Coordinates of C-alpha atoms in Angstrom, one line a residue:
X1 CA 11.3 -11.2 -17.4
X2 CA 10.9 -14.1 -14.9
X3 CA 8.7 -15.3 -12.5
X4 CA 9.9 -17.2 -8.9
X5 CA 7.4 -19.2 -7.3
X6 CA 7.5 -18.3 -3.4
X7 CA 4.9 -20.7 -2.1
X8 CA 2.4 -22.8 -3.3
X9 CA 0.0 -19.7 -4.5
X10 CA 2.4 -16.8 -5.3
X11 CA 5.0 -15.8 -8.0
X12 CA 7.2 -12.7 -7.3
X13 CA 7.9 -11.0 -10.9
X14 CA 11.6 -10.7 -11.3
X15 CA 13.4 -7.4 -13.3
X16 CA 10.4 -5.7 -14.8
X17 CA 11.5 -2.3 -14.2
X18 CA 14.1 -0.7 -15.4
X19 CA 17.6 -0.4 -13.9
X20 CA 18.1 1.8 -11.4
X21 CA 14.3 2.5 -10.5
X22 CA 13.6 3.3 -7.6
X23 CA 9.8 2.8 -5.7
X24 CA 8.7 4.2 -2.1
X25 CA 6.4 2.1 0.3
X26 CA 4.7 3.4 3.0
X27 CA 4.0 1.1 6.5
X28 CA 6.6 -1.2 4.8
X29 CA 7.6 -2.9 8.5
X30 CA 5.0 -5.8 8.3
X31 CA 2.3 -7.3 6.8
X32 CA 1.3 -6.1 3.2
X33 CA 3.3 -3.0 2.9
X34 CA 6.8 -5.6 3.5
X35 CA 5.4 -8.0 0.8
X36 CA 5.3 -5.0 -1.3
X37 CA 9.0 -3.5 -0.5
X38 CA 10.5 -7.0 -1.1
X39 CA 8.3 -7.9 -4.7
X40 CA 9.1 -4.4 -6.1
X41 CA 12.9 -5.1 -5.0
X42 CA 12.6 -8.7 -6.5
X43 CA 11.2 -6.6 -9.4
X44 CA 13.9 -4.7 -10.2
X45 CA 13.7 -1.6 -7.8
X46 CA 15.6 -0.4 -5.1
X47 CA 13.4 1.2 -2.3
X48 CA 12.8 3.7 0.3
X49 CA 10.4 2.0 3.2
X50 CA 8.9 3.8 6.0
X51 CA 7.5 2.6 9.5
X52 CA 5.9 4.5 12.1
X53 CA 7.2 2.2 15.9
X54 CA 8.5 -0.8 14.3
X55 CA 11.9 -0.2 13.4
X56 CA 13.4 -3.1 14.1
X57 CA 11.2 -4.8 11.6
X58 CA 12.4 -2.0 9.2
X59 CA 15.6 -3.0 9.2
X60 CA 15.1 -7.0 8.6
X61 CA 13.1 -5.8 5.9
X62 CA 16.1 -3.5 4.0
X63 CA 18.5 -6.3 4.9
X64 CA 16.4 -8.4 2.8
X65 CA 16.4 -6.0 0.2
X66 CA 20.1 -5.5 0.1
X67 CA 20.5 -9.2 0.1
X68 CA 19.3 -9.5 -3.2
X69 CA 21.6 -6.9 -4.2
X70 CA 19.3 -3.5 -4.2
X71 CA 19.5 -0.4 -2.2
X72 CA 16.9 0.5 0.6
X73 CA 16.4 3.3 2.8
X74 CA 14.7 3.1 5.6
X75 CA 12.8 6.1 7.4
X76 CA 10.2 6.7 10.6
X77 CA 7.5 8.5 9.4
X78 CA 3.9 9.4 10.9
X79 CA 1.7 9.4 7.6
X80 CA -0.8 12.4 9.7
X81 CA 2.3 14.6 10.4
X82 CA 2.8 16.5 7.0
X83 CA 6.5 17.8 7.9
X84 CA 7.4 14.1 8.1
X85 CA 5.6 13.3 5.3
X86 CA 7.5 16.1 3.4
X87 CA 10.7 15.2 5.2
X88 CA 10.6 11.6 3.8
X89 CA 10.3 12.5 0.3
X90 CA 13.0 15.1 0.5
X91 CA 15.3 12.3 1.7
X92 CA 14.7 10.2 -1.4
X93 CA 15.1 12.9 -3.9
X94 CA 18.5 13.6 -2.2
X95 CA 19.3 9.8 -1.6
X96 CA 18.7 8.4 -5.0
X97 CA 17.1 11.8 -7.3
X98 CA 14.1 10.2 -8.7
X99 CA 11.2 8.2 -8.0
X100 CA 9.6 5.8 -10.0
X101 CA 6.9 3.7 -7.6
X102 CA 5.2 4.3 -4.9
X103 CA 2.8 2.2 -2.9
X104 CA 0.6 4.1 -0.2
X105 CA -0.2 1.6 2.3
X106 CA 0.1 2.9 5.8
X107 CA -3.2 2.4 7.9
X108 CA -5.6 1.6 11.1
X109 CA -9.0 -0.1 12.2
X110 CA -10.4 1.0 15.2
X111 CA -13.8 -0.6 14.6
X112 CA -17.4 0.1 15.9
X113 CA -20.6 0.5 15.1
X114 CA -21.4 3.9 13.7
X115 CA -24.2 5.0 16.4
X116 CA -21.8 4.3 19.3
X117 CA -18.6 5.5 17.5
X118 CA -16.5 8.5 19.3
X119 CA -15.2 11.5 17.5
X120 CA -11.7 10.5 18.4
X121 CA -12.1 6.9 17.0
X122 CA -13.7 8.4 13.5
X123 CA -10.7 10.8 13.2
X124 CA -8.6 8.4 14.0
X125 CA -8.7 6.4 11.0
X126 CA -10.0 9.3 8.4
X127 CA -6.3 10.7 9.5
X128 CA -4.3 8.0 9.2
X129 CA -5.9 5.8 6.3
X130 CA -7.6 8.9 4.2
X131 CA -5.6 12.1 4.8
X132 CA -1.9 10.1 5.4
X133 CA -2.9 8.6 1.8
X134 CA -3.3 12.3 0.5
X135 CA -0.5 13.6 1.8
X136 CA 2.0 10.7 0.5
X137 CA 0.0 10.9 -2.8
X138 CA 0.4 14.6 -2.7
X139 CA 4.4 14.7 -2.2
X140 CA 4.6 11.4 -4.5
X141 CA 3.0 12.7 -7.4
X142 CA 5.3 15.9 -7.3
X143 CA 8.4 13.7 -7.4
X144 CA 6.7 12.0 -10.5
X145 CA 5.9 15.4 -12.5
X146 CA 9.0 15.4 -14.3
X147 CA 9.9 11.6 -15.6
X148 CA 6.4 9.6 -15.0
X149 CA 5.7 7.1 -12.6
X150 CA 3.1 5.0 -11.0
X151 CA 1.3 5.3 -7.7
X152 CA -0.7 2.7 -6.4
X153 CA -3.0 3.0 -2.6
X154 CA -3.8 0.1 -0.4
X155 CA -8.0 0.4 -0.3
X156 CA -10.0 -2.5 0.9
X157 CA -13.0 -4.5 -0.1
X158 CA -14.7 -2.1 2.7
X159 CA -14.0 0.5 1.1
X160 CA -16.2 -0.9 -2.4
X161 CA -19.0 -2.8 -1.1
X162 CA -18.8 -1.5 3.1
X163 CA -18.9 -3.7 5.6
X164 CA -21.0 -3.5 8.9
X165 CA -19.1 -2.3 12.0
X166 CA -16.5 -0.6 9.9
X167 CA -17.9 2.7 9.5
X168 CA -14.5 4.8 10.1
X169 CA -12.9 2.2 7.9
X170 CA -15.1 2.0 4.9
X171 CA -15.3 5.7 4.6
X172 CA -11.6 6.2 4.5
X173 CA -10.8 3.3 2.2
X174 CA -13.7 4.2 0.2
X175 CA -12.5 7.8 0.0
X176 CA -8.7 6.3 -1.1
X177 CA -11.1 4.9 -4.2
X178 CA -12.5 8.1 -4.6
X179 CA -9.7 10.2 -4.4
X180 CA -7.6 8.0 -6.8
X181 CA -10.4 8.0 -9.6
X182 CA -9.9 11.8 -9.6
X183 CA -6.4 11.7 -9.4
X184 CA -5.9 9.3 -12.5
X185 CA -6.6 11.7 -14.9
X186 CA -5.3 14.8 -13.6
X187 CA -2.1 13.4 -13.8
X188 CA -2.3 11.4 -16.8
X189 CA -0.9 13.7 -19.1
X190 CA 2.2 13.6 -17.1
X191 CA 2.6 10.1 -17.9
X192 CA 1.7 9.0 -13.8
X193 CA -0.4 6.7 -13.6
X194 CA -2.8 6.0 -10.0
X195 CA -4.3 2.7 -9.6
X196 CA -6.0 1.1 -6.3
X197 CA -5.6 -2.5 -4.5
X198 CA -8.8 -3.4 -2.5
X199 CA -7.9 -6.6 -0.1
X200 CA -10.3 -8.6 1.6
X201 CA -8.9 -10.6 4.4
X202 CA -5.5 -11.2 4.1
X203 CA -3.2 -13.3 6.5
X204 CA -1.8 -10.1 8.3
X205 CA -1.6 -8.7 12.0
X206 CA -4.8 -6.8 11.4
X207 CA -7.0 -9.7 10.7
X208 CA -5.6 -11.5 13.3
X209 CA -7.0 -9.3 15.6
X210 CA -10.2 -10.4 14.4
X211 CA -12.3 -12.6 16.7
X212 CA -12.1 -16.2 15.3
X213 CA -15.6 -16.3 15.0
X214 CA -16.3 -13.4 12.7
X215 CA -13.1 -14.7 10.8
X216 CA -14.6 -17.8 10.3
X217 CA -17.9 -16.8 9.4
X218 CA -16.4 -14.6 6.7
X219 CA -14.4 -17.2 5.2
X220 CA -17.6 -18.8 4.9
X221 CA -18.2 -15.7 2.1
X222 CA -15.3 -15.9 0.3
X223 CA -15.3 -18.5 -2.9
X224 CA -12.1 -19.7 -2.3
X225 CA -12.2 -21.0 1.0
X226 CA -9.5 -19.0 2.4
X227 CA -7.7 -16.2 3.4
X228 CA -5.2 -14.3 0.9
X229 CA -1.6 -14.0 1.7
X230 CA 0.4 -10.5 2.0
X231 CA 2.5 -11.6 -1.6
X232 CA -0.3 -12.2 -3.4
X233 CA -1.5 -8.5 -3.1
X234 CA 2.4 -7.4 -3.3
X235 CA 2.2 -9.3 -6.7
X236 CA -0.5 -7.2 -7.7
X237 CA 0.9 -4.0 -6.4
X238 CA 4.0 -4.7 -8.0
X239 CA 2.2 -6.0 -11.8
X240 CA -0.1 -2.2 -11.4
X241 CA 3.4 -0.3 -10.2
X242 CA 5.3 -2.1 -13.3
X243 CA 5.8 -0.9 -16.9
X244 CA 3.5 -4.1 -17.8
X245 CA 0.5 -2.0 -16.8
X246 CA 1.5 0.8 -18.4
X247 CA -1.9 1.5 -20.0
X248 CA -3.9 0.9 -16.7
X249 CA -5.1 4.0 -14.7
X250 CA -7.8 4.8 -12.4
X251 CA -8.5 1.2 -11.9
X252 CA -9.5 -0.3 -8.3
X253 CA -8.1 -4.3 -8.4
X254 CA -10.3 -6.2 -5.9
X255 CA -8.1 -9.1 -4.2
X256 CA -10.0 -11.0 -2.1
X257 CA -10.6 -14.5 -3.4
X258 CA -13.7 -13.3 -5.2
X259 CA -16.0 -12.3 -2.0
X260 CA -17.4 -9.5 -3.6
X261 CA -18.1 -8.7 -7.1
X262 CA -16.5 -5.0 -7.7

């Protein structure tokens, strides 16, 4: 096992899982969920992404992958729509017949304050972030029943400790929290293991969107000083999806430059 330093903060773990594994990412065009796809390839896996608009992003993604000499398929996939979810994990047992990894990290914000908040803008989020995560972990931990494997689901510091304004949010990252503490040990006698990432702000398109004056007011929180970067949770994701945690389950990994204590 090595490590490659990528920038002045991250290391991307190099051939920790065994040849010929093969790990799933969900919302794998951008942000956190391509840092992902491209650690766990760097890592020894050969992948199946999914996006829901941004194909072309998919496929720069996968050619990255297959540069460094592993296989990725990529596939469009609305996380709410349970035949597509099904449909996708169909195509991996027939593209590669096992599954080793996978990372749930498809999801929204569509933020407000609770009292104002429509229906629509509630269900929203529950759908994508909560009930996408369910049915991904669903169909992933079926594909994992026979041979073990690891699944780990993008939560959020929201989802711990709450955060005002994020009401839709915090429920259905807190409910990914939830739902992977029960999950753990249902499954552990099948040797699959569930773990949770819970990001605080990271350098992605999502924060972005926030205005600069919250951002810079919550900086002002964080210990470190700064924002995290999308490889330093894929480094994470990839150490909890590895063999090297192989006695870690139904554990929530905070990343978030120590803003919160949880």
């Amino acid at each position: 096992m090595t490590t490659t330093q990528i920038n002045d903060n991250t290391a991307v773990l190099r051939d920790v899982f065994p040849a010929g594994s093969v790990a799933f990412v969900s919302g794998a065009s951008r942000g956190i969920g391509a840092a992902c796809a491209t650690a766990l390839a760097a890592a020894g896996c050969n992948l199946a992404i999914t996006y829901r608009r941004k194909e072309n992003e998919a496929a720069q993604i996968a050619e990255s992958i297959e540069a460094i000499g592993r296989q990725c398929i990529t596939m469009q996939m609305d996380v709410t729509d349970e035949n597509q979810v099904t449909r996708a994990f169909r195509i991996i047992r027939q593209h590669y017949g096992r599954l080793d990894a996978a990372v749930l990290n498809s999801g929204i914000t569509s933020d407000g304050h609770l009292a104002t908040m429509s229906r629509s803008k509630w269900s929203s989020v529950i759908d994508t972030n909560l009930t996408g995560t369910f049915l991904c972990t669903r169909e992933a931990t079926k594909a994992m029943y026979s041979s073990g494997g690891s699944i780990v689901m993008v939560a959020s510091t929201s989802g711990v400790a709450g955060r005002p304004g994020q009401a839709n949010y915090a429920a259905s990252k807190g409910g990914i929290v939830a739902m992977m503490k029960t999950l753990a040990p249902e499954v552990a006698a099948k040797n699959v293991r569930v773990n949770a990432v819970a990001p605080g702000f990271i350098q992605t398109d999502m924060v972005a969107a926030v205005p600069k004056a919250a951002l810079a007011q919550a900086i002002q929180h964080i210990p470190m000083g700064r924002l995290g970067l999308a490889q330093e949770v894929a480094s994470a994701v990839t150490f909890l999806a590895s063999p090297l945690a192989a006695y870690i389950t139904g554990k929530t990994l905070t990343i978030d430059g120590g803003m919160i204590n949880g």
